[in-house]
CSV table of C-alpha atoms in Angstrom, one decimal:
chain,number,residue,atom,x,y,z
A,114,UNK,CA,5.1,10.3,-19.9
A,115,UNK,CA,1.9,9.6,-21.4
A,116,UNK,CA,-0.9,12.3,-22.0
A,117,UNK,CA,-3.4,10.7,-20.1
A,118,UNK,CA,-6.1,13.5,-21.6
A,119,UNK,CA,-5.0,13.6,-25.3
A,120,UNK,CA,-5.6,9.7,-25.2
A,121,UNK,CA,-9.3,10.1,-23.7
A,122,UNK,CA,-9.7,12.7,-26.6
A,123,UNK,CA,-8.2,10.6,-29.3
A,124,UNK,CA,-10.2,7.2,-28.2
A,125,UNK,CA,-13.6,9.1,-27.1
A,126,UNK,CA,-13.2,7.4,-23.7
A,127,UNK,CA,-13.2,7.9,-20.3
A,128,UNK,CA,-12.3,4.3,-19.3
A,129,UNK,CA,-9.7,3.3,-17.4
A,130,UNK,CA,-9.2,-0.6,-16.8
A,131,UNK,CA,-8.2,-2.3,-13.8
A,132,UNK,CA,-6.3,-5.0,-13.3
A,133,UNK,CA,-6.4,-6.6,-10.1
A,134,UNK,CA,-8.3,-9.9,-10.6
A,135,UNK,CA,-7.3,-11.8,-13.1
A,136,UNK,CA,-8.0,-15.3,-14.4
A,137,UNK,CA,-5.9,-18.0,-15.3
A,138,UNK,CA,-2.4,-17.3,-16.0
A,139,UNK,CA,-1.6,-13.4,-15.1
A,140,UNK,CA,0.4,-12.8,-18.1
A,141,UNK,CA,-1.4,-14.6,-20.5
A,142,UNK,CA,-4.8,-12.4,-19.4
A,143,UNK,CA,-3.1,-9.3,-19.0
A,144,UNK,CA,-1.6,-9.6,-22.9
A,145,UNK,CA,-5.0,-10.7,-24.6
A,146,UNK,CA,-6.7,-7.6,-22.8
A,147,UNK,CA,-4.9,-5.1,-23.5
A,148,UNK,CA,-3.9,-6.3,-27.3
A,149,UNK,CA,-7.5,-6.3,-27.3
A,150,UNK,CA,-8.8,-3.3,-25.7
A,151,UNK,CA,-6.4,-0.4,-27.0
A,152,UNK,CA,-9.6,1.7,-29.2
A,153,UNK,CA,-11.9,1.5,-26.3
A,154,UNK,CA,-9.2,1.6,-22.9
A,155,UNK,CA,-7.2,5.0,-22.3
A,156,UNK,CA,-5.4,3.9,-19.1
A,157,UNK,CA,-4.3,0.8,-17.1
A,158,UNK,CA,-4.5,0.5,-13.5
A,159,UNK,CA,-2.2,-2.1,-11.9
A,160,UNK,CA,-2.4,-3.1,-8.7
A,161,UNK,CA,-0.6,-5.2,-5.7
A,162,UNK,CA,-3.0,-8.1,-6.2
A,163,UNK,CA,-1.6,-8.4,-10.3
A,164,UNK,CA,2.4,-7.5,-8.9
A,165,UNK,CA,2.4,-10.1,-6.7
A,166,UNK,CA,0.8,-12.8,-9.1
A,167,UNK,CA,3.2,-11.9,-12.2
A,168,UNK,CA,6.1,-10.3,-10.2
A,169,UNK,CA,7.3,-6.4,-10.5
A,170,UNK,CA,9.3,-7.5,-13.6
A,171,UNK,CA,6.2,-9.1,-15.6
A,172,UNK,CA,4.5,-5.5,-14.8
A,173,UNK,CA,7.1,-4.0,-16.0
A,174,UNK,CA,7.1,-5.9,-19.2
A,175,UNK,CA,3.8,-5.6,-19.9
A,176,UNK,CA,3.8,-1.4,-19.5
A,177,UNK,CA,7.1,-1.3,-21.8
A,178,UNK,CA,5.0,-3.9,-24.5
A,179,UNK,CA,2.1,-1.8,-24.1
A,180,UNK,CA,3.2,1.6,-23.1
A,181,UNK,CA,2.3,3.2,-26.6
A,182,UNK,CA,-1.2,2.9,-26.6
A,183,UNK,CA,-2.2,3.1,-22.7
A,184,UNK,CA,-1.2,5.5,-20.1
A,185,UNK,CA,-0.2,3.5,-17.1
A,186,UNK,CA,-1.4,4.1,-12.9
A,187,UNK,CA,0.3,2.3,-10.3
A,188,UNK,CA,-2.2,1.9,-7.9
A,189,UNK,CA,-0.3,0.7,-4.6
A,190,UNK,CA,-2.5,2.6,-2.4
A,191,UNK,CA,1.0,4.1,-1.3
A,192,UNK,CA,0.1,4.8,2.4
A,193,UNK,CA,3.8,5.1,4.2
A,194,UNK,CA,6.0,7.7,6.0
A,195,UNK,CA,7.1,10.3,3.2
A,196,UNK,CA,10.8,9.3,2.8
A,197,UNK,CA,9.3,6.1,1.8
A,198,UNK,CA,6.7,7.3,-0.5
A,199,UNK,CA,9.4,9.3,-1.9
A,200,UNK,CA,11.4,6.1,-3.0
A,201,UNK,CA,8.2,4.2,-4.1
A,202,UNK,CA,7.1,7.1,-6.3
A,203,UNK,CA,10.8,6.9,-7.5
A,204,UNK,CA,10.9,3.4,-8.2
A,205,UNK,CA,7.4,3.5,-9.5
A,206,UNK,CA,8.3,6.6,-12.1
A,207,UNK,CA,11.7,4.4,-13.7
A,208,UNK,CA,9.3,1.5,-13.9
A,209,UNK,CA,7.8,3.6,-16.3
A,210,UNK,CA,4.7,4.2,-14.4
A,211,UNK,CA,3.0,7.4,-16.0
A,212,UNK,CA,1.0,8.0,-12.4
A,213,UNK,CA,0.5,6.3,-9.2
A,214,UNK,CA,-2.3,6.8,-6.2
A,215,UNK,CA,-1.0,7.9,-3.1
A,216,UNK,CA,-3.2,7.6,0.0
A,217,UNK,CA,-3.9,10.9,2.2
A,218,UNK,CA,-5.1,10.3,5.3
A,219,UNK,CA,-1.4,9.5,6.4
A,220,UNK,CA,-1.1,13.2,5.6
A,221,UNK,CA,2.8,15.0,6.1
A,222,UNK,CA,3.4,14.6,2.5
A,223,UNK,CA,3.7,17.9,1.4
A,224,UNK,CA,7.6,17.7,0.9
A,225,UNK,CA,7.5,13.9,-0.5
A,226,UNK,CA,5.2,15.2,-3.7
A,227,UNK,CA,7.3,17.8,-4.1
A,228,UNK,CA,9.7,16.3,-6.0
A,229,UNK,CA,8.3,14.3,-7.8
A,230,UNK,CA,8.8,15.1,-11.6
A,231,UNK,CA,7.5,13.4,-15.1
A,232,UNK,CA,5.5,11.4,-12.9
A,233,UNK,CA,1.4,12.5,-11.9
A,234,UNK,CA,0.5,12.1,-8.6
A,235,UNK,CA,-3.7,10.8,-7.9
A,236,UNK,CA,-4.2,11.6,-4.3
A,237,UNK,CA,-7.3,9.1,-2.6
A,238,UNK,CA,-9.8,11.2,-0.8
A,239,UNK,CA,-12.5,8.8,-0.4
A,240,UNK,CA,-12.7,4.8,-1.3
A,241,UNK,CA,-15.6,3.2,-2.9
A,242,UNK,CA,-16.6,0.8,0.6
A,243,UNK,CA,-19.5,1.5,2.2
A,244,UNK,CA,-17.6,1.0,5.5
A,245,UNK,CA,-15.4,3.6,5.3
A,246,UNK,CA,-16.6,6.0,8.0
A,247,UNK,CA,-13.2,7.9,8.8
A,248,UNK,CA,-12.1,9.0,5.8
A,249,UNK,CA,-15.7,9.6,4.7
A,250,UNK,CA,-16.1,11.9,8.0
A,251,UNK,CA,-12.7,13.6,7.0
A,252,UNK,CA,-13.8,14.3,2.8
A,253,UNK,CA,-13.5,17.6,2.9
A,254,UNK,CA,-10.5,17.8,5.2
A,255,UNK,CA,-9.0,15.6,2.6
A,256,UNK,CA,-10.0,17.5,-0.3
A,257,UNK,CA,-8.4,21.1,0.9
A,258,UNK,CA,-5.1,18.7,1.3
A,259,UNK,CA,-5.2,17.5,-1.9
A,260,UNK,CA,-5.7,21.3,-3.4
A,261,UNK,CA,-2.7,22.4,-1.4
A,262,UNK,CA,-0.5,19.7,-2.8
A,263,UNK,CA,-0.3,20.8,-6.3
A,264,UNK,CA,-1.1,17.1,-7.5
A,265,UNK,CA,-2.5,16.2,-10.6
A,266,UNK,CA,-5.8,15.0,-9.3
A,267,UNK,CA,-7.9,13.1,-6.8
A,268,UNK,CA,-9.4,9.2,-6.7
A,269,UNK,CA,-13.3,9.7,-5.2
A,270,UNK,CA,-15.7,6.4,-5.9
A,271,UNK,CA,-18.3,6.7,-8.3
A,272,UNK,CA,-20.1,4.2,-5.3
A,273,UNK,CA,-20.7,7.4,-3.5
A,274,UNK,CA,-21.4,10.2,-6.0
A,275,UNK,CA,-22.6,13.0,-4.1
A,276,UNK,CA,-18.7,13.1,-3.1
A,277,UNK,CA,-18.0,13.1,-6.3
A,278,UNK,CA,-20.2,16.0,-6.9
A,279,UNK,CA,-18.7,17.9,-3.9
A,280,UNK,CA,-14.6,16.9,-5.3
A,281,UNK,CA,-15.2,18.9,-8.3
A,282,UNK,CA,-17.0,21.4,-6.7
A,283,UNK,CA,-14.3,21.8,-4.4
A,284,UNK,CA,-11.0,21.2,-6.5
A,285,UNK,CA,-9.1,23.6,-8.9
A,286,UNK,CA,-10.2,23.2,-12.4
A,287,UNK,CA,-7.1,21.3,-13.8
A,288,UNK,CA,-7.5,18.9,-11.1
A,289,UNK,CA,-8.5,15.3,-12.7
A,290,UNK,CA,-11.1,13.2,-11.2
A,291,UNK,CA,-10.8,9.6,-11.2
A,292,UNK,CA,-13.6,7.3,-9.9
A,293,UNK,CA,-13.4,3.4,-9.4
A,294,UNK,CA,-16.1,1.5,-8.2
A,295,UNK,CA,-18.5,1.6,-11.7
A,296,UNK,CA,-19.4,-1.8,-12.4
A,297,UNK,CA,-19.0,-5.0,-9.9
A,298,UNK,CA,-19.3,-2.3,-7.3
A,299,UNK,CA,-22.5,-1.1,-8.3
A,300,UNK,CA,-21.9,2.3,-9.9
A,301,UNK,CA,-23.7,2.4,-13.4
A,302,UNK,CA,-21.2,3.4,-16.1
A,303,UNK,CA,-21.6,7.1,-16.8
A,304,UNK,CA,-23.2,7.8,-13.4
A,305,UNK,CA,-19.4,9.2,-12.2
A,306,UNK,CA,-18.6,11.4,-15.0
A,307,UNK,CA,-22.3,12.8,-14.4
A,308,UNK,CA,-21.1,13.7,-11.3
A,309,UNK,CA,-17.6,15.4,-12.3
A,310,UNK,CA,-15.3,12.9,-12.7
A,311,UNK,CA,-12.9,12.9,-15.6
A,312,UNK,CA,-12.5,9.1,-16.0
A,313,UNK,CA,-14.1,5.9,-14.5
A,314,UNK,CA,-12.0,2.6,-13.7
A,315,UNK,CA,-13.7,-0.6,-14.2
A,316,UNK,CA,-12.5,-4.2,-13.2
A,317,UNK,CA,-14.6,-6.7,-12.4
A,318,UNK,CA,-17.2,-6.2,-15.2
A,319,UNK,CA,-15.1,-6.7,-17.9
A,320,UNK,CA,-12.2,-8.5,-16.8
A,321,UNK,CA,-14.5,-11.3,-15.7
A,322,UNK,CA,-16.7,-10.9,-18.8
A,323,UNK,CA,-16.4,-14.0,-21.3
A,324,UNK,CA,-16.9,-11.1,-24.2
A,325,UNK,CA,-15.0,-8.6,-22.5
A,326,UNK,CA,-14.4,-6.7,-25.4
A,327,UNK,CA,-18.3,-6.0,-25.7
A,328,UNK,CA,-18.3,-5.2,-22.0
A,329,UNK,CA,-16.1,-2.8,-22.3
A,330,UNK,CA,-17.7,-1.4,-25.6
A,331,UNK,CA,-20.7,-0.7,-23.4
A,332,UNK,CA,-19.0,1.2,-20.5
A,333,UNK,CA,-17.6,3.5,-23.2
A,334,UNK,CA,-20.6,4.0,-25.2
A,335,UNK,CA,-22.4,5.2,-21.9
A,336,UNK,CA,-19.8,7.5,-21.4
A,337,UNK,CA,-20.1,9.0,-25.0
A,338,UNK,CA,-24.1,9.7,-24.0
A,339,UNK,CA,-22.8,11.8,-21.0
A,340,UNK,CA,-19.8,13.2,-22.7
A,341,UNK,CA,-21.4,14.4,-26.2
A,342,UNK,CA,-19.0,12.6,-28.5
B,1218,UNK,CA,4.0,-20.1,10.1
B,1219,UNK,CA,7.2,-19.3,11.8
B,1220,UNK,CA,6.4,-18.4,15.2
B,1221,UNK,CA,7.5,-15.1,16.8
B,1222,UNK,CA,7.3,-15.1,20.2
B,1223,UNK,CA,9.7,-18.1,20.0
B,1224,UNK,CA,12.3,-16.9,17.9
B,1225,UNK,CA,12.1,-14.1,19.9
B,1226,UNK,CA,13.1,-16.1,23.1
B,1227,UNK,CA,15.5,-18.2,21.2
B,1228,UNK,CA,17.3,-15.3,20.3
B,1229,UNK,CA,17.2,-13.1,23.6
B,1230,UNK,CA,16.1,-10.6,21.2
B,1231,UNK,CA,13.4,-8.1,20.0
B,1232,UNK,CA,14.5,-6.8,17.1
B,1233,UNK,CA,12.5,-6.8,13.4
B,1234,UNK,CA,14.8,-5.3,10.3
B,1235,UNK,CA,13.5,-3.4,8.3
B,1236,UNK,CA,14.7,-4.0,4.4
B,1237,UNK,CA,13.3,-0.6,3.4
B,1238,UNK,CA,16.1,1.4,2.1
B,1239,UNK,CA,19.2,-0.9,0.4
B,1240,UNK,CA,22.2,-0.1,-1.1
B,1241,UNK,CA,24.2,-1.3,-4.3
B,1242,UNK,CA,22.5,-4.8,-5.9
B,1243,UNK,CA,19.8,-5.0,-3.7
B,1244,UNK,CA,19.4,-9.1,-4.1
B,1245,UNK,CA,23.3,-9.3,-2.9
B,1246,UNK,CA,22.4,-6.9,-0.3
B,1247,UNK,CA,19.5,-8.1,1.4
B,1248,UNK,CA,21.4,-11.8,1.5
B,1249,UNK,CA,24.7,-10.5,2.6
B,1250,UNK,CA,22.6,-8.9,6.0
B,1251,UNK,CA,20.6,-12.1,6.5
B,1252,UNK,CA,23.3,-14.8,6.3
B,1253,UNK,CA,25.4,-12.6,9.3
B,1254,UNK,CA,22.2,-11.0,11.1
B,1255,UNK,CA,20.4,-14.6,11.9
B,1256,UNK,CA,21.8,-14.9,15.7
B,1257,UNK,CA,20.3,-11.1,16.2
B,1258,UNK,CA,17.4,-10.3,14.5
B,1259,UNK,CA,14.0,-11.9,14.9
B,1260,UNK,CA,12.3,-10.9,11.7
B,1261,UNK,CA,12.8,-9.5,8.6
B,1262,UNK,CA,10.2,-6.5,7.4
B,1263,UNK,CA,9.8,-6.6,3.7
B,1264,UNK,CA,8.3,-3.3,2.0
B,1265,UNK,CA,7.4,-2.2,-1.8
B,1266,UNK,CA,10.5,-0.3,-1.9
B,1267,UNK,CA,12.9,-3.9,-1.8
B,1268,UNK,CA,9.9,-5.7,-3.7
B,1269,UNK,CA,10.4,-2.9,-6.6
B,1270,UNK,CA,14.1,-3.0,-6.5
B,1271,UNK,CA,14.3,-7.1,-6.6
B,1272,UNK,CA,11.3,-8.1,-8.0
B,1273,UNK,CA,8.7,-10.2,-6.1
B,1274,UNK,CA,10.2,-13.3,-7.0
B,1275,UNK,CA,13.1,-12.1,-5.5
B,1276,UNK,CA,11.5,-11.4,-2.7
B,1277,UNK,CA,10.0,-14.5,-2.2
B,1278,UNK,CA,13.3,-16.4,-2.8
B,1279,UNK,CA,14.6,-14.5,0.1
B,1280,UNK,CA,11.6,-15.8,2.0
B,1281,UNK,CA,12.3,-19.4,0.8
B,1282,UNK,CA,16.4,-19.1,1.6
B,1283,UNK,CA,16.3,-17.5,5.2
B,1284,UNK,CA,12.3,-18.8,6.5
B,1285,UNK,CA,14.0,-21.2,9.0
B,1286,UNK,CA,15.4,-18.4,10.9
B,1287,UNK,CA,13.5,-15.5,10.4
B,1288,UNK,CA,9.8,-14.5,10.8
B,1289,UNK,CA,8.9,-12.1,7.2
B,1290,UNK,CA,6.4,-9.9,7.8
B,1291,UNK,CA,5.0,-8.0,4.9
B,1292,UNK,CA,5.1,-4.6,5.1
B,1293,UNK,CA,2.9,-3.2,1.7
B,1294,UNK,CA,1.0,-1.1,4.3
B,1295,UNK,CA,-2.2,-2.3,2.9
B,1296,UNK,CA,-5.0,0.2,2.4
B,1297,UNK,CA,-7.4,-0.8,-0.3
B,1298,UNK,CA,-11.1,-1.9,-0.2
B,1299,UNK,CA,-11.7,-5.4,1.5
B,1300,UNK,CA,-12.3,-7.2,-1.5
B,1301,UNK,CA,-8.9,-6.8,-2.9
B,1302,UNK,CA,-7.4,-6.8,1.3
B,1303,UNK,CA,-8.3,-10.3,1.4
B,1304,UNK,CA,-6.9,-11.3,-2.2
B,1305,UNK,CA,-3.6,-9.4,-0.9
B,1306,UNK,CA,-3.4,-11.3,2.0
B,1307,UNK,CA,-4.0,-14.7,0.5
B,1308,UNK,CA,-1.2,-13.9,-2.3
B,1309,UNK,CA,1.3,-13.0,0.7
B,1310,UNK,CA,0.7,-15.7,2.9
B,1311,UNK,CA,1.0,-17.9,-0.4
B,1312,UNK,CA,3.8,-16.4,-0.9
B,1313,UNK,CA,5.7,-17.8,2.1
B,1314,UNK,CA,5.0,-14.3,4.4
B,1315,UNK,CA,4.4,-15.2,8.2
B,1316,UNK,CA,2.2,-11.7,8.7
B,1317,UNK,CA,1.0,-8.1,7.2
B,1318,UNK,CA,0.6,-5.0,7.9
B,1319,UNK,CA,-2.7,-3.1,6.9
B,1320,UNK,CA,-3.7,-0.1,7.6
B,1321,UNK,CA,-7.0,0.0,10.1
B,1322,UNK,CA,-8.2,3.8,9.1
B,1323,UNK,CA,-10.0,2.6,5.4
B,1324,UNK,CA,-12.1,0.6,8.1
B,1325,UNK,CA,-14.4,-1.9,6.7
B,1326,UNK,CA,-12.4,-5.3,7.1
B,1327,UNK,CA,-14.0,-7.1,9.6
B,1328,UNK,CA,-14.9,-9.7,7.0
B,1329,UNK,CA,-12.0,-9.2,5.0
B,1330,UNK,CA,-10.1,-10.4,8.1
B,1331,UNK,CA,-12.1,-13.1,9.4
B,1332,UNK,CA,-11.2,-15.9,6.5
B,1333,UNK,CA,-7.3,-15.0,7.7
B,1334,UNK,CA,-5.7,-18.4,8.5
B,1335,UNK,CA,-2.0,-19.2,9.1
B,1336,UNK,CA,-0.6,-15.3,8.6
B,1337,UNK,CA,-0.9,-13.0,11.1
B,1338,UNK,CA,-2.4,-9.1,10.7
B,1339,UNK,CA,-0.6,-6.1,12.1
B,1340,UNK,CA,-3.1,-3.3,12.6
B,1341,UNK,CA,-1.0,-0.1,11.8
B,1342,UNK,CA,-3.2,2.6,14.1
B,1343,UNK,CA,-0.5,5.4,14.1
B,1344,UNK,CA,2.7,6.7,12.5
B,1345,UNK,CA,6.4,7.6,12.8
B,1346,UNK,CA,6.1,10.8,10.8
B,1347,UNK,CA,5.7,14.3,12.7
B,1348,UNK,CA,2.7,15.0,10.2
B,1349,UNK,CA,-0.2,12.4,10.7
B,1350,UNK,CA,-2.6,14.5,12.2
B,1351,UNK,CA,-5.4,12.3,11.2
B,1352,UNK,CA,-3.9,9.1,12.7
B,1353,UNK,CA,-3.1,10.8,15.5
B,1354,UNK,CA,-6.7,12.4,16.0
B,1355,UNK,CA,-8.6,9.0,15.6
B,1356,UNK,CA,-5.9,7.4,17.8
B,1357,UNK,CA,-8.4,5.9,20.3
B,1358,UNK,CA,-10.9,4.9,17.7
B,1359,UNK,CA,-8.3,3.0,16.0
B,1360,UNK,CA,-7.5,1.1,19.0
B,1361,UNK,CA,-10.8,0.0,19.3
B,1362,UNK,CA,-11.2,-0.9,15.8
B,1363,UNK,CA,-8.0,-2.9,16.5
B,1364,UNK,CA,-9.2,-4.6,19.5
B,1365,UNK,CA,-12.0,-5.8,18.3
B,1366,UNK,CA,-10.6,-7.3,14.8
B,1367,UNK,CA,-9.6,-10.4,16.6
B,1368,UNK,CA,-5.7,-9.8,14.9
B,1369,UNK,CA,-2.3,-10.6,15.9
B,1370,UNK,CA,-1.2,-7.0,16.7
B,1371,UNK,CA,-0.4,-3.6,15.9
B,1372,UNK,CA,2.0,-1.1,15.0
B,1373,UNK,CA,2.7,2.1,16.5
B,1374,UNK,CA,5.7,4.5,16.0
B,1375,UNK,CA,8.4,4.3,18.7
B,1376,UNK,CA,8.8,8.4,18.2
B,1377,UNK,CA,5.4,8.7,19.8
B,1378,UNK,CA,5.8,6.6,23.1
B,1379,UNK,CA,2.4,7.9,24.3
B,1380,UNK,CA,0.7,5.9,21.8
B,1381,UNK,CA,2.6,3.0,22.6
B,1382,UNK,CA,1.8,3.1,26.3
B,1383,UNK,CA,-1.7,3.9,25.3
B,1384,UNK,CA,-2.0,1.1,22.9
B,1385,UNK,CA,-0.6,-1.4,25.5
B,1386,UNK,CA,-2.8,-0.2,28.3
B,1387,UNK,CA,-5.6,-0.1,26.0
B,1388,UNK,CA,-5.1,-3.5,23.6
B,1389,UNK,CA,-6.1,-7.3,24.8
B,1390,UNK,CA,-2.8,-8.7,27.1
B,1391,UNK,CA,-2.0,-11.1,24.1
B,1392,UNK,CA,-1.8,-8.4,21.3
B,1393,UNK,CA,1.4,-7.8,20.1
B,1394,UNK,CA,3.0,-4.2,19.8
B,1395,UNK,CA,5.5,-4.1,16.7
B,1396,UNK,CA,7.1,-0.2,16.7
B,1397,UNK,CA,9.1,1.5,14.0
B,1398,UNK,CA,10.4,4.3,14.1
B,1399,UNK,CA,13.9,3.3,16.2
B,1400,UNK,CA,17.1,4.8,15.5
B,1401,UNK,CA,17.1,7.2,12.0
B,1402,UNK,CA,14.0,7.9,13.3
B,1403,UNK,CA,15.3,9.2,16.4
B,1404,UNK,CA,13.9,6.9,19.0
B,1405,UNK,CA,16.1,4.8,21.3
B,1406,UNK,CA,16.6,1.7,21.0
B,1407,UNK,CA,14.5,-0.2,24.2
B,1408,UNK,CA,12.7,2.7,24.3
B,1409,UNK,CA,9.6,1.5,23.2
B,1410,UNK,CA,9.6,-1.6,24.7
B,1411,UNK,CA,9.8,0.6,28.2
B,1412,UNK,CA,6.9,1.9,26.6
B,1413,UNK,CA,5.1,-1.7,26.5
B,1414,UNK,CA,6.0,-2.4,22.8
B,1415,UNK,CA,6.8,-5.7,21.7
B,1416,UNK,CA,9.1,-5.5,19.0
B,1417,UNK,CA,11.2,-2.7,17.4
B,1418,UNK,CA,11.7,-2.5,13.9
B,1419,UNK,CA,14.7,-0.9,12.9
B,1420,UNK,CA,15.8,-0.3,9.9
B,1421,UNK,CA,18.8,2.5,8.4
B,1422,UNK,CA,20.6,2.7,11.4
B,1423,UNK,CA,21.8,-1.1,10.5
B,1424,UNK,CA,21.3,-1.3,6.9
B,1425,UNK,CA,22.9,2.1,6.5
B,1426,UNK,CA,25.5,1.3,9.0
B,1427,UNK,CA,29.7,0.0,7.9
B,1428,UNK,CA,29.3,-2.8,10.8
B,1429,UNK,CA,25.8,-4.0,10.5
B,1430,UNK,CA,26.5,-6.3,12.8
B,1431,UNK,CA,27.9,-3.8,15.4
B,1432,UNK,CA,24.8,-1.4,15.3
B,1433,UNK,CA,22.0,-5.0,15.3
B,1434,UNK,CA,24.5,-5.9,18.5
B,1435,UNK,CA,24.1,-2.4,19.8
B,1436,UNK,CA,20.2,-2.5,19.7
B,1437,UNK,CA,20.1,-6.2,21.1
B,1438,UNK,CA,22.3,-5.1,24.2
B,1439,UNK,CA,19.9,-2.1,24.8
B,1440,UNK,CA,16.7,-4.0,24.1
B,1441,UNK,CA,18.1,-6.8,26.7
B,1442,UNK,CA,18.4,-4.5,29.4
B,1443,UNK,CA,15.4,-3.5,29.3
B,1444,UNK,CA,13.4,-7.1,28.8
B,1445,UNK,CA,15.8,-8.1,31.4
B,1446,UNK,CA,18.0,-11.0,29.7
């Protein structure tokens, strides 16, 4: 498994890139990013959206080709019963996944996370929609779940930062942060690490950026202005 | 679009399999189940687990070899913001998939849903699992949510036939009750069609079972006397 946090320190970033709309062929994109974006990108967030238009095997290819340099979340929004989550969190693990992002709100997990091994576990306590009024009425009911699960950390939108705020405030120390939503979303790059988080994923504004490599050379020099590096 | 109702009649039958949990080569598997099940089962629920295990093109070539006499129903439980809800549902109903499911409690979809042509959305508004206390606690409020999304149906667990009463009493006449949850689950099988479901998806107690064919007769017979065939 990767070292999601000795990359970040090694690359002076805090950005994490995700994949879910792509252009053109999916492969073809997917390669010239990330042969492109290793110095400024520490992880790689892959979706449904970019499985189902390369397949599970072209994912796969592309985490093996590229596994050295980025650490790599599956973000399936895993949301099933626990024996099931168990298997996907298997499956997701050989795949060599270093992480995946489990929602919550199902709850009745407890014994599904537990063992999981060589394999980090983001649990979603709040999504980055402005029309999300039930989990957003359940945050902190989420967030004492997530501290009891012994996971490795939480996924809370840098779209809403007070949450953000009240996620660190809340968590145990070691617990990571990760915020999407910075970018096409609305959040200013930075604006979620202000708040506590410990990375930001960004799509949209670079992925769809003609100079993406610039793009992406902004989001991270913001991020050195709130980080000190 | 394949549709349900009348394979369902066709076949005197109300069972959905579920694909979730395969043993040995999956790809030989899943096609050794579908080429003997046809007369029995009405549709075929496809999760991440098989997608992982097969590939998505794998997937969608069991789609392409058995769509004449199956409905395929994707089951990816999706649960992300509506942005990327609508580009999953495109990709699946490109894909050759005759409906989803997606999870109702991120909230927010009512415009992700509306551009929906030609695949049919299962609103999942509870769970199988002893656990969901959330689900369970905004049970009613789901319901709603789900009655006024304009969608095909829901799902609710078979081990709960409250909910499934509830749901019927509660839901338009023409929504359509899909339940999980029969047989390794523990429920009956007919059980939750007494309850007012519409479909029962069943999955390990077949899969799992020497004479597949035996148990998918076995859960036919029962479902029969209850629908009255």
């Amino acid at each position: 498994m990767r070292d999601l946090l000795g990359l970040a320190e090694r690359k002076k970033s805090r950005l994490i890139l995700a994949l879910d709309f792509v252009s053109g062929d999916p492969a073809v994109f997917a390669d010239r990013l990330l042969a492109a974006l290793e110095p400024l990108v520490v992880g790689v967030k892959v979706g449904l959206p970019l499985a189902l238009r390369m397949g599970f095997r072209g994912v796969c290819e592309l985490v093996e080709r590229y596994g050295s340099g980025y650490y790599f979340l599956a973000d399936f929004k895993l949301a099933d019963i626990p024996d099931v989550v168990r298997e996907e969190l298997a499956l997701l693990s050989e795949a060599g996944f270093d992480g995946s992002i489990v929602h919550l709100f199902p709850m009745g997990l407890e014994e599904a996370l537990s063992g999981v091994r060589g394999h980090d576990v983001f649990g979603l306590v709040a999504m980055s929609h402005a029309g999300s009024r039930l989990l957003d009425e359940h945050f902190e009911d989420l967030l004492r779940y997530a501290s009891r699960l012994g996971i490795r950390g939480v996924v809370a939108p840098a779209t809403k930062p007070g949450l953000v705020a009240r996620a660190r405030a809340f968590l145990p120390e070691d617990y990571l942060i990760l915020s999407p939503g910075v970018g096409a979303q609305g959040a200013e790059p930075g604006s979620a690490l202000r708040h506590g988080a410990t990375f930001e994923i960004v799509g949209r504004s670079i992925t769809a950026s003609e100079d993406y490599y610039g793009a992406a050379e902004r989001v991270v020099e913001s991020q050195r202005r709130v980080i000190g590096e």
